[in-house]
Amino acid sequence: MTETTFWAYYGGIIRKTWGKSKWFRVLFIISIVWAALRLIAQIVLAADPVSSQLSVDLQVYLDAATHFVERANLYPASLEILEYHFPYPPPFALLFTIFLKLPKPVTIFLHMAIHILAYYLLFTRWGKIFNLLRLDKASETLIRTLPLWFVFVGFWDDLIYLNIYTIMALLVTLLIEAILDENLRWSVVWLTVILLTKPHFAFAAIIPLFLSRYKFFFKMILWAIVSYAAISLFTILVGRPDYVLGQYQDYFQLLTRLGNDFPWRGPEAGFLGYNHSIKQIFAFYGGTAGSTLTIATVVKLVLLIPLAVVTIPRLLRPVRQLEQAESWILEVILLLYLGIFVWLDIVWEAFLTIVIFGYLLSALRARWQKILLSCIFVPYAILDAWRLIAYASGSPMITDAYLQWDYSMYFPIIMIVILTFYVILAARQWPRPARRAG
């Protein structure tokens, strides 16, 4: 499906939905006006020479690039100031050296443009995936949820801080699409980039095993390893072997100690904060003692049992053609994605829940189920709008990072959304005994 045919197809759905639903028209207009004003405000703030500051996460990447050029340490010994730690391998720092010579406003606007483009592509690629799997109802619901896409907190938070959450959501999506389309070249490209940024998002690499594409799988893994090694070797040659190899050692040590060294917020903190991982939830309500964190790990393992029950039989009895898996393959992929967030110790966001929400609205039949789903997800989706309204209404700041009237500081709304979607998908894909004939 080309870009032209995409908009020809989805443009028809938009016109049809616009004509049939007054609520869609109202919400669409409100959301697009809000998004336009929100974007203008962001641009004005970025252009102001007095108030314009590089977003925290972008500044971390640029600082890492500076450290790479100066052959300084990329990885801090302490995670006490969590916002300023660099969690990516040395090639990531090398990549950002190309931005060091640009003026700060140019750097900001360039990255804002990249994020906006990535968000647009994320929307269109999921439309193409739904089309590839012949999920017509999901395609229609993708359009009906378009107002939420305009206000979605995941995107606006990322545009403020200029992290790579939007880009990672797009990379995972592109990898899923390339694998389903059996495109080896692009599968290798996207998998390699993911391994060089957030390796846990490489979960999509196992999709070929559900479809009996073993040759494709091993080729993809082999070429991704070769590509990763080639990029790492290039980084070593550019940055000197002793320096880069030392940084790689520190990088892998950081990954192993991240959960242990994380500054967990206990009951004395007064509020949960923005990390909504299961371990952080246990630490806040039960204390930060080692025994509490161990219990949290056990709970995570128990929660992942349904994922194993669903996926292992599919892996042991793979189908031969994609057409044979159209009714379940996407749900298993989305379940794997949510399982990653159940396991992670640091959960700031769950970007693809905007896609999963739309898909589940199309898949669930009962009206009460859809209403309940919306009551759980919409408060998370509109969180950015709520924060702005609360701030404009006079909500005090507890610190520079926390707004007192921000309900996501007190309730783990992200994990609630993740677990709700996880349970629904696991229940839908739970193995059922075959009916006896006769």
Tab-separated table of C-alpha atoms in Angstrom:
chain	number	residue	atom	x	y	z
A	1	MET	CA	0.000	0.000	0.000
A	2	THR	CA	1.603	3.253	-1.170
A	3	GLU	CA	1.110	6.605	0.547
A	4	THR	CA	-1.361	7.610	-2.170
A	5	THR	CA	-3.451	4.455	-1.874
A	6	PHE	CA	-3.237	4.687	1.922
A	7	TRP	CA	-4.877	8.104	2.000
A	8	ALA	CA	-7.311	7.136	-0.724
A	9	TYR	CA	-8.445	4.222	1.446
A	10	TYR	CA	-8.321	5.932	4.838
A	11	GLY	CA	-9.583	9.216	3.447
A	12	GLY	CA	-12.733	7.347	2.495
A	13	ILE	CA	-13.062	6.048	6.056
A	14	ILE	CA	-12.583	9.572	7.426
A	15	ARG	CA	-15.314	10.954	5.164
A	16	LYS	CA	-17.640	8.102	6.084
A	17	THR	CA	-17.022	8.519	9.824
A	18	TRP	CA	-17.308	12.303	9.563
A	19	GLY	CA	-20.691	11.993	7.910
A	20	LYS	CA	-22.079	9.403	10.315
A	21	SER	CA	-20.853	10.621	13.713
A	22	LYS	CA	-21.467	14.063	15.191
A	23	TRP	CA	-19.279	13.149	18.172
A	24	PHE	CA	-16.381	12.351	15.852
A	25	ARG	CA	-16.734	15.720	14.118
A	26	VAL	CA	-16.775	17.602	17.415
A	27	LEU	CA	-13.870	15.696	18.962
A	28	PHE	CA	-11.840	15.840	15.751
A	29	ILE	CA	-12.162	19.632	15.503
A	30	ILE	CA	-11.414	20.173	19.207
A	31	SER	CA	-8.395	17.858	19.158
A	32	ILE	CA	-6.849	19.261	15.989
A	33	VAL	CA	-7.269	22.857	17.225
A	34	TRP	CA	-5.723	21.857	20.554
A	35	ALA	CA	-2.819	20.115	18.799
A	36	ALA	CA	-2.185	23.146	16.573
A	37	LEU	CA	-2.150	25.547	19.536
A	38	ARG	CA	-0.034	23.113	21.552
A	39	LEU	CA	2.512	22.854	18.750
A	40	ILE	CA	2.632	26.630	18.224
A	41	ALA	CA	3.266	27.144	21.938
A	42	GLN	CA	6.050	24.572	21.830
A	43	ILE	CA	7.656	26.270	18.816
A	44	VAL	CA	7.426	29.728	20.418
A	45	LEU	CA	9.016	28.413	23.607
A	46	ALA	CA	11.821	26.780	21.648
A	47	ALA	CA	12.444	29.964	19.634
A	48	ASP	CA	12.609	32.248	22.678
A	49	PRO	CA	16.309	33.045	23.260
A	50	VAL	CA	15.630	33.674	26.952
A	51	SER	CA	13.448	30.710	27.881
A	52	SER	CA	14.597	28.246	25.231
A	53	GLN	CA	16.522	25.424	26.818
A	54	LEU	CA	17.522	22.150	25.267
A	55	SER	CA	15.145	19.469	26.489
A	56	VAL	CA	16.585	17.315	29.238
A	57	ASP	CA	16.828	14.081	27.273
A	58	LEU	CA	18.216	15.710	24.148
A	59	GLN	CA	20.789	17.473	26.315
A	60	VAL	CA	21.817	14.097	27.762
A	61	TYR	CA	22.445	12.786	24.240
A	62	LEU	CA	24.423	15.868	23.241
A	63	ASP	CA	26.443	15.718	26.451
A	64	ALA	CA	27.230	12.079	25.682
A	65	ALA	CA	28.350	13.105	22.199
A	66	THR	CA	30.620	15.740	23.744
A	67	HIS	CA	32.023	13.157	26.141
A	68	PHE	CA	32.674	10.830	23.210
A	69	VAL	CA	34.601	13.536	21.365
A	70	GLU	CA	36.586	14.319	24.528
A	71	ARG	CA	37.057	10.593	25.275
A	72	ALA	CA	35.369	11.093	28.636
A	73	ASN	CA	33.238	8.587	30.545
A	74	LEU	CA	29.744	8.143	29.051
A	75	TYR	CA	28.198	6.282	31.967
A	76	PRO	CA	27.840	7.751	35.476
A	77	ALA	CA	28.854	5.739	38.502
A	78	SER	CA	25.615	6.765	40.251
A	79	LEU	CA	22.000	6.915	39.069
A	80	GLU	CA	20.964	9.314	41.835
A	81	ILE	CA	20.243	12.049	39.275
A	82	LEU	CA	18.289	9.702	37.054
A	83	GLU	CA	17.271	12.246	34.434
A	84	TYR	CA	20.896	12.727	33.383
A	85	HIS	CA	22.054	9.150	32.933
A	86	PHE	CA	22.940	7.907	29.440
A	87	PRO	CA	21.583	4.362	28.861
A	88	TYR	CA	22.708	3.705	25.270
A	89	PRO	CA	25.810	2.075	23.708
A	90	PRO	CA	28.762	4.115	22.366
A	91	PRO	CA	27.547	4.194	18.703
A	92	PHE	CA	24.524	6.197	19.887
A	93	ALA	CA	26.847	8.842	21.328
A	94	LEU	CA	28.874	8.844	18.106
A	95	LEU	CA	25.703	9.439	16.066
A	96	PHE	CA	24.852	12.564	18.043
A	97	THR	CA	28.251	14.142	17.403
A	98	ILE	CA	26.845	15.332	14.052
A	99	PHE	CA	24.561	17.726	15.968
A	100	LEU	CA	27.276	19.327	18.092
A	101	LYS	CA	28.198	21.994	15.550
A	102	LEU	CA	24.600	23.083	14.948
A	103	PRO	CA	23.127	26.109	16.772
A	104	LYS	CA	20.914	25.102	19.682
A	105	PRO	CA	17.633	26.354	18.146
A	106	VAL	CA	18.384	24.477	14.919
A	107	THR	CA	19.062	21.300	16.887
A	108	ILE	CA	15.791	21.650	18.782
A	109	PHE	CA	13.662	22.344	15.708
A	110	LEU	CA	15.316	19.555	13.742
A	111	HIS	CA	14.555	17.009	16.439
A	112	MET	CA	11.021	18.321	16.840
A	113	ALA	CA	10.506	17.852	13.092
A	114	ILE	CA	11.918	14.315	13.296
A	115	HIS	CA	9.504	13.466	16.119
A	116	ILE	CA	6.495	14.865	14.259
A	117	LEU	CA	7.433	12.936	11.116
A	118	ALA	CA	7.964	9.762	13.146
A	119	TYR	CA	4.534	10.147	14.759
A	120	TYR	CA	2.878	10.610	11.375
A	121	LEU	CA	4.670	7.540	10.014
A	122	LEU	CA	3.680	5.544	13.094
A	123	PHE	CA	0.024	6.228	12.363
A	124	THR	CA	0.265	5.391	8.663
A	125	ARG	CA	2.360	2.236	9.163
A	126	TRP	CA	-0.175	0.781	11.570
A	127	GLY	CA	-2.849	1.518	9.020
A	128	LYS	CA	-0.818	-0.491	6.524
A	129	ILE	CA	-0.301	-3.348	8.994
A	130	PHE	CA	-4.054	-3.546	9.624
A	131	ASN	CA	-4.573	-3.552	5.868
A	132	LEU	CA	-1.937	-6.272	5.380
A	133	LEU	CA	-3.691	-8.473	7.939
A	134	ARG	CA	-7.096	-7.603	6.452
A	135	LEU	CA	-8.348	-6.156	9.740
A	136	ASP	CA	-10.953	-3.829	8.278
A	137	LYS	CA	-12.634	-3.045	11.601
A	138	ALA	CA	-9.266	-2.125	13.119
A	139	SER	CA	-8.640	0.210	10.173
A	140	GLU	CA	-11.951	1.955	10.798
A	141	THR	CA	-11.276	2.235	14.534
A	142	LEU	CA	-7.822	3.675	13.829
A	143	ILE	CA	-9.612	6.606	12.195
A	144	ARG	CA	-12.232	6.881	14.936
A	145	THR	CA	-9.466	7.192	17.538
A	146	LEU	CA	-7.670	9.889	15.522
A	147	PRO	CA	-8.744	12.655	17.979
A	148	LEU	CA	-6.867	10.800	20.728
A	149	TRP	CA	-3.772	10.639	18.526
A	150	PHE	CA	-3.759	14.445	18.358
A	151	VAL	CA	-3.679	14.803	22.157
A	152	PHE	CA	-1.849	11.604	23.141
A	153	VAL	CA	0.450	12.172	26.109
A	154	GLY	CA	3.146	9.830	24.818
A	155	PHE	CA	3.822	12.040	21.816
A	156	TRP	CA	3.599	15.404	23.569
A	157	ASP	CA	5.816	14.305	26.454
A	158	ASP	CA	8.369	13.105	23.943
A	159	LEU	CA	8.183	16.374	22.022
A	160	ILE	CA	8.860	18.288	25.242
A	161	TYR	CA	11.808	16.217	26.415
A	162	LEU	CA	12.970	15.073	22.961
A	163	ASN	CA	13.616	11.528	24.067
A	164	ILE	CA	13.339	8.728	21.481
A	165	TYR	CA	10.069	7.103	22.579
A	166	THR	CA	8.227	8.108	19.395
A	167	ILE	CA	11.127	6.949	17.253
A	168	MET	CA	11.366	3.623	19.104
A	169	ALA	CA	7.631	3.015	18.685
A	170	LEU	CA	8.094	3.648	14.966
A	171	LEU	CA	11.144	1.357	14.736
A	172	VAL	CA	9.265	-1.507	16.413
A	173	THR	CA	6.350	-0.908	14.055
A	174	LEU	CA	8.603	-0.890	10.996
A	175	LEU	CA	10.251	-4.115	12.159
A	176	ILE	CA	6.865	-5.790	12.651
A	177	GLU	CA	5.706	-4.656	9.214
A	178	ALA	CA	8.927	-5.747	7.478
A	179	ILE	CA	8.817	-9.191	9.102
A	180	LEU	CA	5.150	-9.750	8.281
A	181	ASP	CA	5.905	-8.654	4.716
A	182	GLU	CA	8.939	-11.004	4.713
A	183	ASN	CA	11.291	-8.199	3.708
A	184	LEU	CA	14.705	-9.395	4.890
A	185	ARG	CA	16.675	-6.255	4.068
A	186	TRP	CA	14.488	-3.853	6.020
A	187	SER	CA	13.999	-6.353	8.845
A	188	VAL	CA	17.787	-6.418	9.319
A	189	VAL	CA	18.000	-2.611	9.190
A	190	TRP	CA	15.288	-2.015	11.792
A	191	LEU	CA	16.448	-4.844	14.049
A	192	THR	CA	20.027	-3.541	14.016
A	193	VAL	CA	18.950	-0.005	14.900
A	194	ILE	CA	16.791	-1.326	17.741
A	195	LEU	CA	19.693	-3.365	19.118
A	196	LEU	CA	21.802	-0.194	19.065
A	197	THR	CA	19.232	1.750	21.090
A	198	LYS	CA	16.781	-0.241	23.246
A	199	PRO	CA	17.550	-3.975	22.781
A	200	HIS	CA	14.443	-5.133	24.671
A	201	PHE	CA	12.311	-3.893	21.764
A	202	ALA	CA	13.896	-6.595	19.593
A	203	PHE	CA	11.132	-8.935	20.838
A	204	ALA	CA	9.506	-8.657	17.407
A	205	ALA	CA	12.393	-10.661	15.933
A	206	ILE	CA	10.708	-13.916	17.015
A	207	ILE	CA	7.651	-13.304	14.804
A	208	PRO	CA	9.029	-15.476	11.937
A	209	LEU	CA	9.059	-18.474	14.296
A	210	PHE	CA	5.260	-18.292	14.591
A	211	LEU	CA	5.052	-18.500	10.795
A	212	SER	CA	7.544	-21.339	10.115
A	213	ARG	CA	9.937	-18.860	8.494
A	214	TYR	CA	13.033	-20.401	10.043
A	215	LYS	CA	15.380	-19.631	7.170
A	216	PHE	CA	14.229	-16.012	7.197
A	217	PHE	CA	14.674	-15.836	10.983
A	218	PHE	CA	18.256	-17.134	11.010
A	219	LYS	CA	19.263	-14.912	8.088
A	220	MET	CA	17.782	-11.876	9.822
A	221	ILE	CA	19.524	-12.635	13.125
A	222	LEU	CA	22.852	-13.385	11.427
A	223	TRP	CA	22.858	-10.206	9.338
A	224	ALA	CA	21.715	-8.115	12.306
A	225	ILE	CA	24.648	-9.442	14.357
A	226	VAL	CA	27.038	-8.731	11.475
A	227	SER	CA	25.609	-5.222	11.074
A	228	TYR	CA	25.819	-4.552	14.812
A	229	ALA	CA	29.419	-5.764	14.864
A	230	ALA	CA	30.314	-3.622	11.836
A	231	ILE	CA	28.854	-0.476	13.412
A	232	SER	CA	30.582	-1.250	16.705
A	233	LEU	CA	33.886	-1.787	14.881
A	234	PHE	CA	33.464	1.539	13.088
A	235	THR	CA	32.815	3.213	16.449
A	236	ILE	CA	35.934	1.584	17.884
A	237	LEU	CA	38.054	2.804	14.972
A	238	VAL	CA	36.697	6.349	15.257
A	239	GLY	CA	36.990	6.584	19.036
A	240	ARG	CA	40.135	4.481	19.640
A	241	PRO	CA	39.914	0.837	20.773
A	242	ASP	CA	40.956	1.355	24.403
A	243	TYR	CA	38.366	4.090	24.968
A	244	VAL	CA	35.375	2.537	23.162
A	245	LEU	CA	35.952	-0.986	24.501
A	246	GLY	CA	36.145	0.474	27.996
A	247	GLN	CA	32.869	2.323	27.425
A	248	TYR	CA	31.228	-0.868	26.156
A	249	GLN	CA	32.281	-2.591	29.361
A	250	ASP	CA	30.746	0.240	31.400
A	251	TYR	CA	27.602	0.101	29.237
A	252	PHE	CA	26.990	-3.600	29.896
A	253	GLN	CA	27.711	-3.078	33.591
A	254	LEU	CA	25.129	-0.274	33.618
A	255	LEU	CA	22.505	-2.599	32.144
A	256	THR	CA	23.166	-5.228	34.813
A	257	ARG	CA	23.047	-2.791	37.751
A	258	LEU	CA	20.238	-0.538	36.534
A	259	GLY	CA	17.559	-2.289	38.585
A	260	ASN	CA	19.725	-2.461	41.718
A	261	ASP	CA	21.040	1.117	41.608
A	262	PHE	CA	17.768	2.782	40.645
A	263	PRO	CA	16.711	5.435	43.217
A	264	TRP	CA	13.421	3.802	44.210
A	265	ARG	CA	10.785	6.039	45.779
A	266	GLY	CA	9.551	4.649	49.077
A	267	PRO	CA	6.508	5.632	51.183
A	268	GLU	CA	8.480	8.524	52.669
A	269	ALA	CA	8.585	10.210	49.237
A	270	GLY	CA	4.910	11.144	49.560
A	271	PHE	CA	3.974	10.308	45.977
A	272	LEU	CA	4.725	7.595	43.444
A	273	GLY	CA	6.314	9.698	40.716
A	274	TYR	CA	6.444	8.963	37.006
A	275	ASN	CA	8.066	5.524	37.018
A	276	HIS	CA	5.085	3.170	36.997
A	277	SER	CA	6.920	-0.151	36.884
A	278	ILE	CA	5.740	-3.006	39.077
A	279	LYS	CA	8.935	-2.877	41.133
A	280	GLN	CA	8.503	0.867	41.751
A	281	ILE	CA	4.871	0.328	42.776
A	282	PHE	CA	5.947	-2.289	45.329
A	283	ALA	CA	8.766	-0.035	46.554
A	284	PHE	CA	6.384	2.878	47.085
A	285	TYR	CA	3.690	0.963	48.937
A	286	GLY	CA	5.877	-1.634	50.667
A	287	GLY	CA	9.220	0.076	51.150
A	288	THR	CA	12.535	-0.205	49.352
A	289	ALA	CA	13.925	-3.145	51.322
A	290	GLY	CA	15.533	-5.912	49.297
A	291	SER	CA	12.826	-8.392	50.315
A	292	THR	CA	10.100	-6.122	48.909
A	293	LEU	CA	11.927	-5.760	45.600
A	294	THR	CA	12.416	-9.536	45.463
A	295	ILE	CA	8.676	-10.054	45.937
A	296	ALA	CA	8.078	-7.589	43.099
A	297	THR	CA	10.327	-9.667	40.840
A	298	VAL	CA	8.401	-12.825	41.753
A	299	VAL	CA	5.121	-11.054	40.968
A	300	LYS	CA	6.481	-10.033	37.565
A	301	LEU	CA	7.447	-13.630	36.812
A	302	VAL	CA	3.974	-14.825	37.794
A	303	LEU	CA	2.356	-12.179	35.600
A	304	LEU	CA	4.441	-13.362	32.650
A	305	ILE	CA	3.191	-16.955	32.942
A	306	PRO	CA	0.130	-16.236	30.737
A	307	LEU	CA	2.478	-14.862	28.074
A	308	ALA	CA	4.382	-18.160	28.086
A	309	VAL	CA	1.147	-20.174	28.037
A	310	VAL	CA	-0.040	-18.252	24.977
A	311	THR	CA	3.189	-18.052	22.972
A	312	ILE	CA	4.933	-21.401	23.560
A	313	PRO	CA	2.188	-23.545	21.958
A	314	ARG	CA	2.167	-21.151	18.979
A	315	LEU	CA	5.935	-21.548	18.629
A	316	LEU	CA	5.704	-25.338	18.868
A	317	ARG	CA	2.902	-25.498	16.291
A	318	PRO	CA	3.640	-22.675	13.841
A	319	VAL	CA	1.498	-22.034	10.797
A	320	ARG	CA	2.808	-22.161	7.235
A	321	GLN	CA	1.164	-19.068	5.773
A	322	LEU	CA	0.454	-15.605	7.151
A	323	GLU	CA	-3.166	-16.013	6.046
A	324	GLN	CA	-3.503	-18.837	8.591
A	325	ALA	CA	-2.399	-16.519	11.402
A	326	GLU	CA	-4.335	-13.358	10.571
A	327	SER	CA	-6.811	-14.000	13.375
A	328	TRP	CA	-4.181	-14.172	16.127
A	329	ILE	CA	-0.686	-13.085	15.067
A	330	LEU	CA	-1.223	-9.383	15.800
A	331	GLU	CA	-2.644	-10.052	19.254
A	332	VAL	CA	0.350	-12.228	20.124
A	333	ILE	CA	2.720	-9.480	18.922
A	334	LEU	CA	0.931	-6.870	21.034
A	335	LEU	CA	0.931	-9.230	24.011
A	336	LEU	CA	4.709	-9.636	23.672
A	337	TYR	CA	5.080	-5.853	23.597
A	338	LEU	CA	3.072	-5.454	26.802
A	339	GLY	CA	4.987	-8.309	28.425
A	340	ILE	CA	8.200	-6.333	27.960
A	341	PHE	CA	6.736	-3.465	30.002
A	342	VAL	CA	5.473	-5.833	32.685
A	343	TRP	CA	9.069	-6.992	33.144
A	344	LEU	CA	10.892	-3.649	32.912
A	345	ASP	CA	11.976	-1.927	36.130
A	346	ILE	CA	11.645	1.546	34.618
A	347	VAL	CA	8.365	2.367	32.870
A	348	TRP	CA	7.924	6.016	31.920
A	349	GLU	CA	5.589	5.359	28.984
A	350	ALA	CA	3.881	2.710	26.878
A	351	PHE	CA	3.656	4.376	23.498
A	352	LEU	CA	1.966	1.674	21.442
A	353	THR	CA	-0.978	1.484	23.843
A	354	ILE	CA	-2.595	4.107	21.587
A	355	VAL	CA	-2.551	1.472	18.830
A	356	ILE	CA	-3.610	-1.371	21.123
A	357	PHE	CA	-6.534	0.679	22.433
A	358	GLY	CA	-7.873	1.228	18.927
A	359	TYR	CA	-7.382	-2.406	18.017
A	360	LEU	CA	-9.188	-3.675	21.124
A	361	LEU	CA	-12.107	-1.326	20.483
A	362	SER	CA	-12.472	-3.016	17.107
A	363	ALA	CA	-12.080	-6.527	18.522
A	364	LEU	CA	-14.300	-6.393	21.618
A	365	ARG	CA	-17.988	-6.954	21.006
A	366	ALA	CA	-19.784	-5.890	24.186
A	367	ARG	CA	-20.501	-2.190	24.547
A	368	TRP	CA	-19.752	-2.252	28.285
A	369	GLN	CA	-16.303	-3.679	27.574
A	370	LYS	CA	-15.514	-0.814	25.213
A	371	ILE	CA	-16.772	1.754	27.735
A	372	LEU	CA	-14.672	0.210	30.509
A	373	LEU	CA	-11.631	0.114	28.222
A	374	SER	CA	-12.097	3.792	27.384
A	375	CYS	CA	-12.500	4.749	31.052
A	376	ILE	CA	-9.118	3.160	31.768
A	377	PHE	CA	-7.149	4.386	28.747
A	378	VAL	CA	-8.497	7.882	28.036
A	379	PRO	CA	-7.292	9.386	31.372
A	380	TYR	CA	-3.782	8.284	30.394
A	381	ALA	CA	-4.092	9.483	26.794
A	382	ILE	CA	-5.228	13.018	27.737
A	383	LEU	CA	-2.721	13.427	30.563
A	384	ASP	CA	-0.737	16.115	28.732
A	385	ALA	CA	-3.856	18.222	28.222
A	386	TRP	CA	-4.798	17.791	31.885
A	387	ARG	CA	-1.346	18.918	33.025
A	388	LEU	CA	-1.524	22.077	30.948
A	389	ILE	CA	-5.030	22.890	32.165
A	390	ALA	CA	-4.009	22.208	35.776
A	391	TYR	CA	-0.905	24.383	35.456
A	392	ALA	CA	-2.912	27.213	33.891
A	393	SER	CA	-5.473	26.869	36.699
A	394	GLY	CA	-2.834	27.478	39.347
A	395	SER	CA	-1.594	24.041	40.349
A	396	PRO	CA	1.624	24.492	42.362
A	397	MET	CA	4.831	22.702	41.430
A	398	ILE	CA	6.153	20.311	44.071
A	399	THR	CA	9.550	20.359	42.364
A	400	ASP	CA	10.673	21.435	38.910
A	401	ALA	CA	9.472	18.077	37.579
A	402	TYR	CA	6.231	17.418	39.494
A	403	LEU	CA	2.892	19.199	39.213
A	404	GLN	CA	0.786	18.800	42.357
A	405	TRP	CA	-2.504	18.246	40.525
A	406	ASP	CA	-1.033	15.645	38.174
A	407	TYR	CA	-2.914	12.446	39.059
A	408	SER	CA	-0.282	10.259	37.374
A	409	MET	CA	2.092	11.153	40.243
A	410	TYR	CA	-0.115	9.339	42.726
A	411	PHE	CA	-1.605	6.446	40.746
A	412	PRO	CA	0.314	4.057	38.444
A	413	ILE	CA	-1.966	4.805	35.529
A	414	ILE	CA	0.518	3.593	32.907
A	415	MET	CA	0.870	0.168	34.519
A	416	ILE	CA	-2.899	-0.024	35.006
A	417	VAL	CA	-3.335	0.485	31.254
A	418	ILE	CA	-0.585	-2.032	30.461
A	419	LEU	CA	-2.005	-4.741	32.735
A	420	THR	CA	-5.576	-4.157	31.548
A	421	PHE	CA	-4.592	-4.574	27.904
A	422	TYR	CA	-2.307	-7.484	28.805
A	423	VAL	CA	-5.067	-9.394	30.615
A	424	ILE	CA	-7.567	-8.812	27.799
A	425	LEU	CA	-5.181	-10.006	25.083
A	426	ALA	CA	-4.004	-12.989	27.148
A	427	ALA	CA	-7.610	-14.022	27.796
A	428	ARG	CA	-8.458	-13.719	24.100
A	429	GLN	CA	-5.483	-15.880	23.106
A	430	TRP	CA	-5.637	-18.374	25.974
A	431	PRO	CA	-5.413	-21.948	24.604
A	432	ARG	CA	-8.775	-23.655	24.608
A	433	PRO	CA	-9.273	-27.429	24.523
A	434	ALA	CA	-10.323	-28.737	21.145
A	435	ARG	CA	-13.938	-29.815	20.882
A	436	ARG	CA	-14.542	-33.522	20.471
A	437	ALA	CA	-16.186	-34.581	17.267
A	438	GLY	CA	-19.651	-36.070	17.420
